[in-house]
Coordinates of C-alpha atoms in Angstrom, one line a residue:
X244 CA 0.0 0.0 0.0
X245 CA 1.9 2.6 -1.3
X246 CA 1.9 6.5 -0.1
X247 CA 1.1 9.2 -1.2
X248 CA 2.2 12.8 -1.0
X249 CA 0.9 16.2 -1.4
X250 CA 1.7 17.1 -5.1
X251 CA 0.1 13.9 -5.8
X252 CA -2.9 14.8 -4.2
X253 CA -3.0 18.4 -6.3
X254 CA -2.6 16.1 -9.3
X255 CA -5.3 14.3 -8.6
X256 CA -7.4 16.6 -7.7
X257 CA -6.5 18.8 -11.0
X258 CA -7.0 15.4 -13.1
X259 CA -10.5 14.8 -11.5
X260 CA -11.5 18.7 -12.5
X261 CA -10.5 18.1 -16.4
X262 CA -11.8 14.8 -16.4
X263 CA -15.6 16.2 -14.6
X264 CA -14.8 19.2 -17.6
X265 CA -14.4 16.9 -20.3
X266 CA -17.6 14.9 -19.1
X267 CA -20.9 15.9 -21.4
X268 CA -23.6 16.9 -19.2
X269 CA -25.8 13.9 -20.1
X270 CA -23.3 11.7 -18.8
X271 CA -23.4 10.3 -15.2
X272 CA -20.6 10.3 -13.0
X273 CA -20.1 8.1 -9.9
X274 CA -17.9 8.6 -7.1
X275 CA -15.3 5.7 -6.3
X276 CA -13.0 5.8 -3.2
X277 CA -9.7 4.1 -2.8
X278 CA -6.6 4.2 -0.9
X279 CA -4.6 3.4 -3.5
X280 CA -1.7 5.7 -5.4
X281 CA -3.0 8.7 -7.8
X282 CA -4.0 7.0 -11.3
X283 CA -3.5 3.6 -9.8
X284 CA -6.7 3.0 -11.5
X285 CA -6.7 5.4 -14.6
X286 CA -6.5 2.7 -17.2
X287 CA -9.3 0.6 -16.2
X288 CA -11.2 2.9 -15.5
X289 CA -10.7 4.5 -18.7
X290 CA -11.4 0.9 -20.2
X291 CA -15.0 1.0 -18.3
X292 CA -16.0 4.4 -19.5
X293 CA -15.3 3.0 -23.0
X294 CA -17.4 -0.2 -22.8
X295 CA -20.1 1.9 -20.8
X296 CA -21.3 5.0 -22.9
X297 CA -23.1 7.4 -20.2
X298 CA -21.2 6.6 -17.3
X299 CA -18.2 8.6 -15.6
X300 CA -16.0 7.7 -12.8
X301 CA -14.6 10.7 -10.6
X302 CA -11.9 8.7 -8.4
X303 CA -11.2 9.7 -4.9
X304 CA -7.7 9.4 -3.4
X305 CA -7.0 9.0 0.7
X306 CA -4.3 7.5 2.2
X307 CA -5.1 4.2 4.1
X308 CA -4.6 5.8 7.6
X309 CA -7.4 8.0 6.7
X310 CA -9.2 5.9 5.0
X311 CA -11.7 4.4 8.1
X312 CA -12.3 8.1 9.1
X313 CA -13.5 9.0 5.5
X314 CA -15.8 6.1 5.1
X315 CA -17.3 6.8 8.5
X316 CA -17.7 10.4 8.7
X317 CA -18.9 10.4 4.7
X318 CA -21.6 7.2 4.7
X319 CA -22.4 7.7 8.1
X320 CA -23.3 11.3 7.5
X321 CA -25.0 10.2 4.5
X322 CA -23.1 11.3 1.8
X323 CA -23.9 10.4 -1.8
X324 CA -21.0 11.6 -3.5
X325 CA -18.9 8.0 -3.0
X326 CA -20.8 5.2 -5.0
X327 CA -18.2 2.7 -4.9
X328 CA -15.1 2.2 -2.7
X329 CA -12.1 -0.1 -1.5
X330 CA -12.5 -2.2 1.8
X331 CA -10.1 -3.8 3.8
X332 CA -11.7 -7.4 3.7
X333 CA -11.1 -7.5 8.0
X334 CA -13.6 -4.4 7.9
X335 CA -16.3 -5.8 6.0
X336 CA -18.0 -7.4 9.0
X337 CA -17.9 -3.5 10.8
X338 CA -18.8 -1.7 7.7
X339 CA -21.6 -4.2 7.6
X340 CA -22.7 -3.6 10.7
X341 CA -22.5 0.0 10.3
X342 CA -25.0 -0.2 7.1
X343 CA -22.1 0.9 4.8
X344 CA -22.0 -1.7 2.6
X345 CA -25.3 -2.9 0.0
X346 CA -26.2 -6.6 0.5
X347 CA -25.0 -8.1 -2.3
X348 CA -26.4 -11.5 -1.9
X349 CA -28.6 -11.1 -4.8
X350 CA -25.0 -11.4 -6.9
X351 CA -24.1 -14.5 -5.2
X352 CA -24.5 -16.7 -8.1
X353 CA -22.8 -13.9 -10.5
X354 CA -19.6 -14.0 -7.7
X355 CA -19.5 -17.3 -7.0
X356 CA -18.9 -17.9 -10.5
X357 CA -16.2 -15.6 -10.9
X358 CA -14.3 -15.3 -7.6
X359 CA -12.4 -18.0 -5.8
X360 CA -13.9 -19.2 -2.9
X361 CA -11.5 -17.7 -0.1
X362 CA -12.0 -14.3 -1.3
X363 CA -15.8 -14.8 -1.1
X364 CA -15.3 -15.8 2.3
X365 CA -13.2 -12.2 3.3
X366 CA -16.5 -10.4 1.5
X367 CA -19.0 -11.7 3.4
X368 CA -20.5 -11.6 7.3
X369 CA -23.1 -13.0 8.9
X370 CA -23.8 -15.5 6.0
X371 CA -24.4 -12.4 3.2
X372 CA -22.1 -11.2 0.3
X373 CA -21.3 -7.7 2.0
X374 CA -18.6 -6.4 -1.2
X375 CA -17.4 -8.1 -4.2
X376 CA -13.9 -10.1 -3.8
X377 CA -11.5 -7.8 -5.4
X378 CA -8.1 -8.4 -4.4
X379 CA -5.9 -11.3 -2.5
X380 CA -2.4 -11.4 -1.1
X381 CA 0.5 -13.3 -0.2
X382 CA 4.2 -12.6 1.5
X383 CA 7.7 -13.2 -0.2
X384 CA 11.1 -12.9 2.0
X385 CA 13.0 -10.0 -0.7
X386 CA 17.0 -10.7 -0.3
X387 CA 19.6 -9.0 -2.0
X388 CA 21.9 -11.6 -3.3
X389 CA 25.0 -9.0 -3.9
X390 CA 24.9 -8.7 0.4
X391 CA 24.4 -12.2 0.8
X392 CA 27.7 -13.1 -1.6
X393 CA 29.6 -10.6 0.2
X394 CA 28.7 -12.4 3.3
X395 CA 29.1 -15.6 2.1
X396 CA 25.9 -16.5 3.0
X397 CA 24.3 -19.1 0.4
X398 CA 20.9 -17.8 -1.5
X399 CA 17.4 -19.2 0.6
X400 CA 15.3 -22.1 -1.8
X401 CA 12.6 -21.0 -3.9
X402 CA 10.8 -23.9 -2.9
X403 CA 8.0 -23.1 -0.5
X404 CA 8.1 -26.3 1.0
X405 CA 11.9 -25.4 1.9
X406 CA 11.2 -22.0 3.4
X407 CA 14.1 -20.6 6.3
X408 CA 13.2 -20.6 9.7
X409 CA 13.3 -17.5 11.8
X410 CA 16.2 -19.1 13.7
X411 CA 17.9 -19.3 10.5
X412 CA 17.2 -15.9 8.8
X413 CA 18.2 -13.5 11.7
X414 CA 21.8 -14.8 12.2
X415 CA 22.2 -14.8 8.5
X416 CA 20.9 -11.3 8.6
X417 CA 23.6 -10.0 11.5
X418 CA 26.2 -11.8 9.2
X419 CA 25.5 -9.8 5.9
X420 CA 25.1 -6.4 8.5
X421 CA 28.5 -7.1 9.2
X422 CA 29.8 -7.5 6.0
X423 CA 28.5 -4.2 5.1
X424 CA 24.8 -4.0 4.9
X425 CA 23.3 -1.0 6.5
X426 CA 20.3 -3.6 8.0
X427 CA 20.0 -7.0 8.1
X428 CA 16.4 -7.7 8.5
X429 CA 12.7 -5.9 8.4
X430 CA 9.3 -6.4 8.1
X431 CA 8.1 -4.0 5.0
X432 CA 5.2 -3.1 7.3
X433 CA 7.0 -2.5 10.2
X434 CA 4.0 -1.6 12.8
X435 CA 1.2 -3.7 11.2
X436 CA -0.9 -6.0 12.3
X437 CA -1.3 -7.5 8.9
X438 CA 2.2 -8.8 8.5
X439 CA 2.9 -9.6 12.6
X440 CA 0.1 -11.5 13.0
X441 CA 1.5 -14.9 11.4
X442 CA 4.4 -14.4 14.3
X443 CA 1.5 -15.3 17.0
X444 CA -0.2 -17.6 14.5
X445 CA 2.8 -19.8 13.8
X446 CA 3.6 -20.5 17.6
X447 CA -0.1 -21.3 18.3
X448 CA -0.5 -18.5 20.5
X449 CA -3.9 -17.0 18.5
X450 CA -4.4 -13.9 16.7
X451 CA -5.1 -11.7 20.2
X452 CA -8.4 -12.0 20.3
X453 CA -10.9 -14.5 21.8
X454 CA -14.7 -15.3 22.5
X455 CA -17.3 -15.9 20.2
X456 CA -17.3 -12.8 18.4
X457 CA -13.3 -12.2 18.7
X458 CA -14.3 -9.0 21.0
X459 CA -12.1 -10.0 24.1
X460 CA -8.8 -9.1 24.1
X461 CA -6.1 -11.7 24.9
X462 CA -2.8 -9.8 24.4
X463 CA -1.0 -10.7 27.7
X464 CA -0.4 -14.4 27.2
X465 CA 3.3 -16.0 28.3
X466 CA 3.4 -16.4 24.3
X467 CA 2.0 -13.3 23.3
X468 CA 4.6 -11.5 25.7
X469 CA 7.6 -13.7 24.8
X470 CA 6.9 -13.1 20.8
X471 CA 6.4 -9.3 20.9
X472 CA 10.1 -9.3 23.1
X473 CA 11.7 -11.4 19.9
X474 CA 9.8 -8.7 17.8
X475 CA 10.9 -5.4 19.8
X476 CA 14.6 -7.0 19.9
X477 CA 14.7 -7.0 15.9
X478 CA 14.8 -2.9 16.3
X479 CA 16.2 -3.2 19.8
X480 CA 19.5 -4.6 18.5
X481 CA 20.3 -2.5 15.2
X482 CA 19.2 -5.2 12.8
X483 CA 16.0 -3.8 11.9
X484 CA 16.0 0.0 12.1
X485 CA 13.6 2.2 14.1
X486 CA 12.2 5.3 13.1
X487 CA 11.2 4.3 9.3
X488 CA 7.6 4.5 8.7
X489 CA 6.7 1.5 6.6
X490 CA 6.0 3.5 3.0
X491 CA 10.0 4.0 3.2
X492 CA 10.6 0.3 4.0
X493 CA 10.3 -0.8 0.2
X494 CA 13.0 1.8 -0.9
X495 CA 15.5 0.7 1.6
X496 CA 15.7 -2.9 -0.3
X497 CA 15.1 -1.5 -3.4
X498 CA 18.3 1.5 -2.7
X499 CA 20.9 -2.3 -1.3
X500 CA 20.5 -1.2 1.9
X501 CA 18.5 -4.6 3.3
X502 CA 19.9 -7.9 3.1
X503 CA 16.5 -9.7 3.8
X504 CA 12.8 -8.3 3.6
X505 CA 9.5 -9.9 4.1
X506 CA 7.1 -7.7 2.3
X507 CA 4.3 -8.1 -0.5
X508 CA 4.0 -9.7 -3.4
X509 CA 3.5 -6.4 -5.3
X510 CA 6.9 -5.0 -4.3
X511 CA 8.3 -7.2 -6.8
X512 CA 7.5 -5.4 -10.2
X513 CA 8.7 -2.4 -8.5
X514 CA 12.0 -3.9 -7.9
X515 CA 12.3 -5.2 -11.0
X516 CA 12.4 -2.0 -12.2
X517 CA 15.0 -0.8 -9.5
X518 CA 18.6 0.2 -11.2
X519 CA 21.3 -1.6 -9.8
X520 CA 19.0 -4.2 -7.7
X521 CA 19.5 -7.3 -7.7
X522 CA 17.5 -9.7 -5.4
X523 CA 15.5 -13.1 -5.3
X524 CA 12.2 -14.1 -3.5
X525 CA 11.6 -17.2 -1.3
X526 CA 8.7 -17.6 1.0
X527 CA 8.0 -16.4 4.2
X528 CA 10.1 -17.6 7.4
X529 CA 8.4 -19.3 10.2
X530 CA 10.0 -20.7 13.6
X531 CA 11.1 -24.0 13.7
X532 CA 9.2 -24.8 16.7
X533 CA 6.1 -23.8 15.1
X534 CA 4.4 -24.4 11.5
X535 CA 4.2 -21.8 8.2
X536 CA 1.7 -19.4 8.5
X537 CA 1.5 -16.5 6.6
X538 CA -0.7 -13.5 6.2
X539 CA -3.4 -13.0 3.1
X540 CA -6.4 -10.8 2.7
X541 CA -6.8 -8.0 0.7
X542 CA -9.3 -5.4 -0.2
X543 CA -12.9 -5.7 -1.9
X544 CA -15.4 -3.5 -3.6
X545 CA -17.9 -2.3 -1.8
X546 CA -21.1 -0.5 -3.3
X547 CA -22.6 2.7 -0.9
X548 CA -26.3 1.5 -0.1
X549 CA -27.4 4.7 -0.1
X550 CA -26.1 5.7 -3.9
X551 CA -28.4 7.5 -5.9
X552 CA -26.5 6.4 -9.1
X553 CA -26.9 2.5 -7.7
X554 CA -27.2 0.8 -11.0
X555 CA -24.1 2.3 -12.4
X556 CA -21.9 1.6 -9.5
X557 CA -22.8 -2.1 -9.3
X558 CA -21.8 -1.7 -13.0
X559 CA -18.1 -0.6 -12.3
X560 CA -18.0 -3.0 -9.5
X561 CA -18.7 -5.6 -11.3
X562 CA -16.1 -4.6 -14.1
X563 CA -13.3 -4.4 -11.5
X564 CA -14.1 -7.8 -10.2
X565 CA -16.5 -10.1 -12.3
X566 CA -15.0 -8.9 -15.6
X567 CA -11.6 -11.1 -15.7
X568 CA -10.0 -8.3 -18.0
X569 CA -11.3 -5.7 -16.1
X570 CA -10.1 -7.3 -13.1
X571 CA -6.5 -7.6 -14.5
X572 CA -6.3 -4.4 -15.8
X573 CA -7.1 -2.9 -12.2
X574 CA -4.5 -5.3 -10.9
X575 CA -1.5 -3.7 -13.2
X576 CA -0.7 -0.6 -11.7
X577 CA -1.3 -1.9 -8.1
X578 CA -0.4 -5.6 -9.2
X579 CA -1.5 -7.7 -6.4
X580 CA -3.1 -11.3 -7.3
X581 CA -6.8 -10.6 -8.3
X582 CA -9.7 -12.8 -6.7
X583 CA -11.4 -13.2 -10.1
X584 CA -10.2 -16.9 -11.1
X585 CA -9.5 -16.0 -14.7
X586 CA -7.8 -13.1 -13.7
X587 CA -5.8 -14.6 -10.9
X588 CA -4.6 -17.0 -13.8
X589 CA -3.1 -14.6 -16.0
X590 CA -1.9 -12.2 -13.3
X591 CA 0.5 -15.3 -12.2
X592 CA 1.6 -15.9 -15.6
X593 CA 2.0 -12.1 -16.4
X594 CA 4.3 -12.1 -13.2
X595 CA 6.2 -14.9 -13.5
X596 CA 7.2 -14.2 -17.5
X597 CA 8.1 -10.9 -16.5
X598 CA 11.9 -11.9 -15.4
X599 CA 14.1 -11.9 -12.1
X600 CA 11.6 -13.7 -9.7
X601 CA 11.6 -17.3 -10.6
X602 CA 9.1 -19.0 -8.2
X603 CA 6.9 -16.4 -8.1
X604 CA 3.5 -18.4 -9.0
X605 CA 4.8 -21.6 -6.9
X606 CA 4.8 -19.8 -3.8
X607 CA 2.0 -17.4 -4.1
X608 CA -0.1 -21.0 -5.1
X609 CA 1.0 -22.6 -2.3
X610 CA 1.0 -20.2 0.5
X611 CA -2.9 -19.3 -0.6
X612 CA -3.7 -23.2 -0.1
X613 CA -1.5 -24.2 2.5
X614 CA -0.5 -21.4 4.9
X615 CA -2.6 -18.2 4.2
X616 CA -4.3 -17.3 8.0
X617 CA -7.2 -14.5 7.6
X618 CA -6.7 -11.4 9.8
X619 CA -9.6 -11.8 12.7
X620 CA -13.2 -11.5 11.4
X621 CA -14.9 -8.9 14.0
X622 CA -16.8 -6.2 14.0
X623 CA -14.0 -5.2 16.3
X624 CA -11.3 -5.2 13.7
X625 CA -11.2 -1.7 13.3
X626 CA -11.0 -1.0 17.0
X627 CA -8.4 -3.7 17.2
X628 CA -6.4 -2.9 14.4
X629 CA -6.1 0.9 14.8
X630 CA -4.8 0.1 18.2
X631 CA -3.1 -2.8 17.6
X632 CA -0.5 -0.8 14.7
X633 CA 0.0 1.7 17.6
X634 CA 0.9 -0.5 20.3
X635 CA 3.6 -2.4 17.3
X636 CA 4.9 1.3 16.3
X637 CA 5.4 2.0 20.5
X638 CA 7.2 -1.3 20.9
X639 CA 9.5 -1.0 17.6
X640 CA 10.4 2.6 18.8
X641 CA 11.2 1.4 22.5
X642 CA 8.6 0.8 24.3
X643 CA 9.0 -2.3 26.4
X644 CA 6.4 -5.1 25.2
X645 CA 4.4 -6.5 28.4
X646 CA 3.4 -3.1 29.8
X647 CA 2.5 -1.9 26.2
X648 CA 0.2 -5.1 25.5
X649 CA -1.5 -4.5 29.4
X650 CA -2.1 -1.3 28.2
X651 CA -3.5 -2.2 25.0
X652 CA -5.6 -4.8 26.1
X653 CA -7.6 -1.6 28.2
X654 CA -8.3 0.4 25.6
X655 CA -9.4 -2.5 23.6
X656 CA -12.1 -3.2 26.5
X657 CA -13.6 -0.2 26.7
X658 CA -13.5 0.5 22.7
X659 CA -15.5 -3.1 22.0
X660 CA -17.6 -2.2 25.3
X661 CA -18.9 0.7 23.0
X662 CA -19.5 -1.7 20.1
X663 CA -22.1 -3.8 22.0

């Protein structure tokens, strides 16, 4: 999820006004939010417009921090002018909840068709289709094989089934520090739930919260304490650095300063491009006392229920994520793995033809089947995760882990005491 500036923002925003000035005045424009980069959806979008005479799409930029207070200060207000917008897939069953998102159970057999089955599952709550199943993810461990040969250090196996352990990666990573890389290790989101998560997962210690609806916390565990310590001691001990928000993370690989990266699959056409760069992928680590787990879930398309213009927007949706060209075309600029089947498909050929990453469909295949753990489904998550990247961010700056899970674990009670 990549950031995104001021001047891109007044780009935008002067690209919107030509494109509403270029519009006729019989045509209809619907409003479609995303947290995605500037233009990150100009082509398909373009590619709609042109197989849908009469309909416009004015696209809305926010960055993903602001994107939970957008969606509920605009829908909750009751504001028309977003038809169609991104969703985490974690924050369907909130959004839901909140009446944010339009049943789309009608669809079903129209989604069902199209999608594969595990992105259904992230779009829907309560036994109904909440958003349509847009995008999915998976994890690659980035290393730069020019530190690893000055190191000495032999290049980790492609094969997924041959993946490093955590006890494994972090000496190698100290080793290629010493032999002249600036860092040896980080997570590419540094403070995020999202990507810690499988840390928990793969030691069987659960994803934090418990209960039948996942609205009690349980951060204060022996193994939720003793994993947050080996995560603090990463930036604790110099081989992850501190201070780095995670939208700089990908430019410290892609610039040789990191030996060894875990970050997403999408990183990889940018570093492709990257002069100079010249790296490999293998799957995600895991501890050797525990089993491969890694993180998935990505965002969906959901449809305002209270859009004037409803027809239309369902229309778009369905192009983004029904429509397997559609659906690849809006996973080009932002290339994650689409949930449309076809799509999904050709998105792993497109990637793995495209050079440097050899591997690339194998382990994105197999860590979807066999190791892929969803973030929790609650209509908590937002509460949860909001304070949950905080509580990381403290921990990687300093903050000592027990006391800073105790203290979570509070404002967690009295946030899901305001849900019910």
């Amino acid at each position: 999820m990549g950031s995104i500036n001021k001047l891109q923002y007044l780009l935008a925003g002067a690209a919107i006004a030509i494109a509403c000035s270029q519009a006729s005045a019989a045509d209809l424009t619907i409003g479609f939010l995303s947290s995605q980069k500037p233009g990150a959806f100009s082509d398909v979008i373009a590619s709609f417009e042109k197989a849908n005479p009469g309909i416009k799409v004015q696209a809305q930029y926010i960055p993903f921090d602001q994107l939970n207070a957008q969606v509920q200060a605009r829908l909750g207000s009751g504001d028309t002018s977003v038809d169609v917008y991104t969703v985490d897939e974690p924050r369907v069953p909130y959004y839901a909840h909140r009446g944010f998102l339009m049943d789309l159970s009608e669809h079903r057999g129209e989604i069902e068709a199209a999608a594969n089955a595990a992105p259904i599952a992230g779009a829907s709550y309560d036994g109904k289709i909440w958003a349509f199943p847009f995008w999915t993810t998976a994890q690659f461990l980035f290393y730069n094989k020019d530190l690893l040969d000055k190191a000495g250090l032999p290049e980790p196996s492609g094969d997924p089934a041959k993946r490093l352990t955590w006890e494994e990666v972090l000496p190698n990573a100290k080793k290629a520090q010493e032999a002249g890389a600036k860092w040896g290790f980080a997570f590419d989101q540094n403070d995020r739930y999202y990507e810690v998560q499988p840390l928990y997962e793969s030691l069987g210690y659960g994803p934090g919260l418990k209960g039948d609806k996942l609205l009690e916390p349980a951060l204060t565990s022996d193994g939720w304490v003793k994993t947050t310590d080996w995560y603090r001691n990463l930036y604790a001990s110099g081989l992850a650095p501190r201070g780095v928000t995670y939208e700089q993370m990908p430019a410290l690989f892609s610039s040789g300063q990191l030996a060894y990266m875990v970050g997403g699959v999408w990183h990889a056409r940018s570093f492709r491009n990257a002069e100079g760069l010249n790296f490999g992928i293998a799957a995600m680590p895991y501890f050797k006392d525990g089993k491969p787990v890694t993180p998935t879930g990505s965002w969906t398309i959901g449809v305002n229920p209270k859009s004037t213009k409803k027809d239309a927007a369902l229309a778009f949706a369905k192009y983004l994520t029904l429509n397997s060209e559609g659906a690849l075309q809006a996973s080009t600029v932002a290339p994650q793995p689409p949930a449309n089947k076809s799509a999904f498909e050709a998105y792993l050929k497109r990637e793995s033809e495209a050079g440097k990453t050899p591997g690339f469909g194998e382990i994105v295949r197999y860590d979807l089947a066999n190791t892929a753990v969803n973030r929790p489904r609650t209509i908590g998550y937002v509460v949860f995760e909001e304070n949950m990247n905080k509580t990381f961010s403290d921990i990687r700056n300093g903050a000592e882990a027990k006391p800073s899970l105790e203290r979570a674990e509070g404002v967690l009670r009295a946030g899901f005491g305001r849900l019910n």
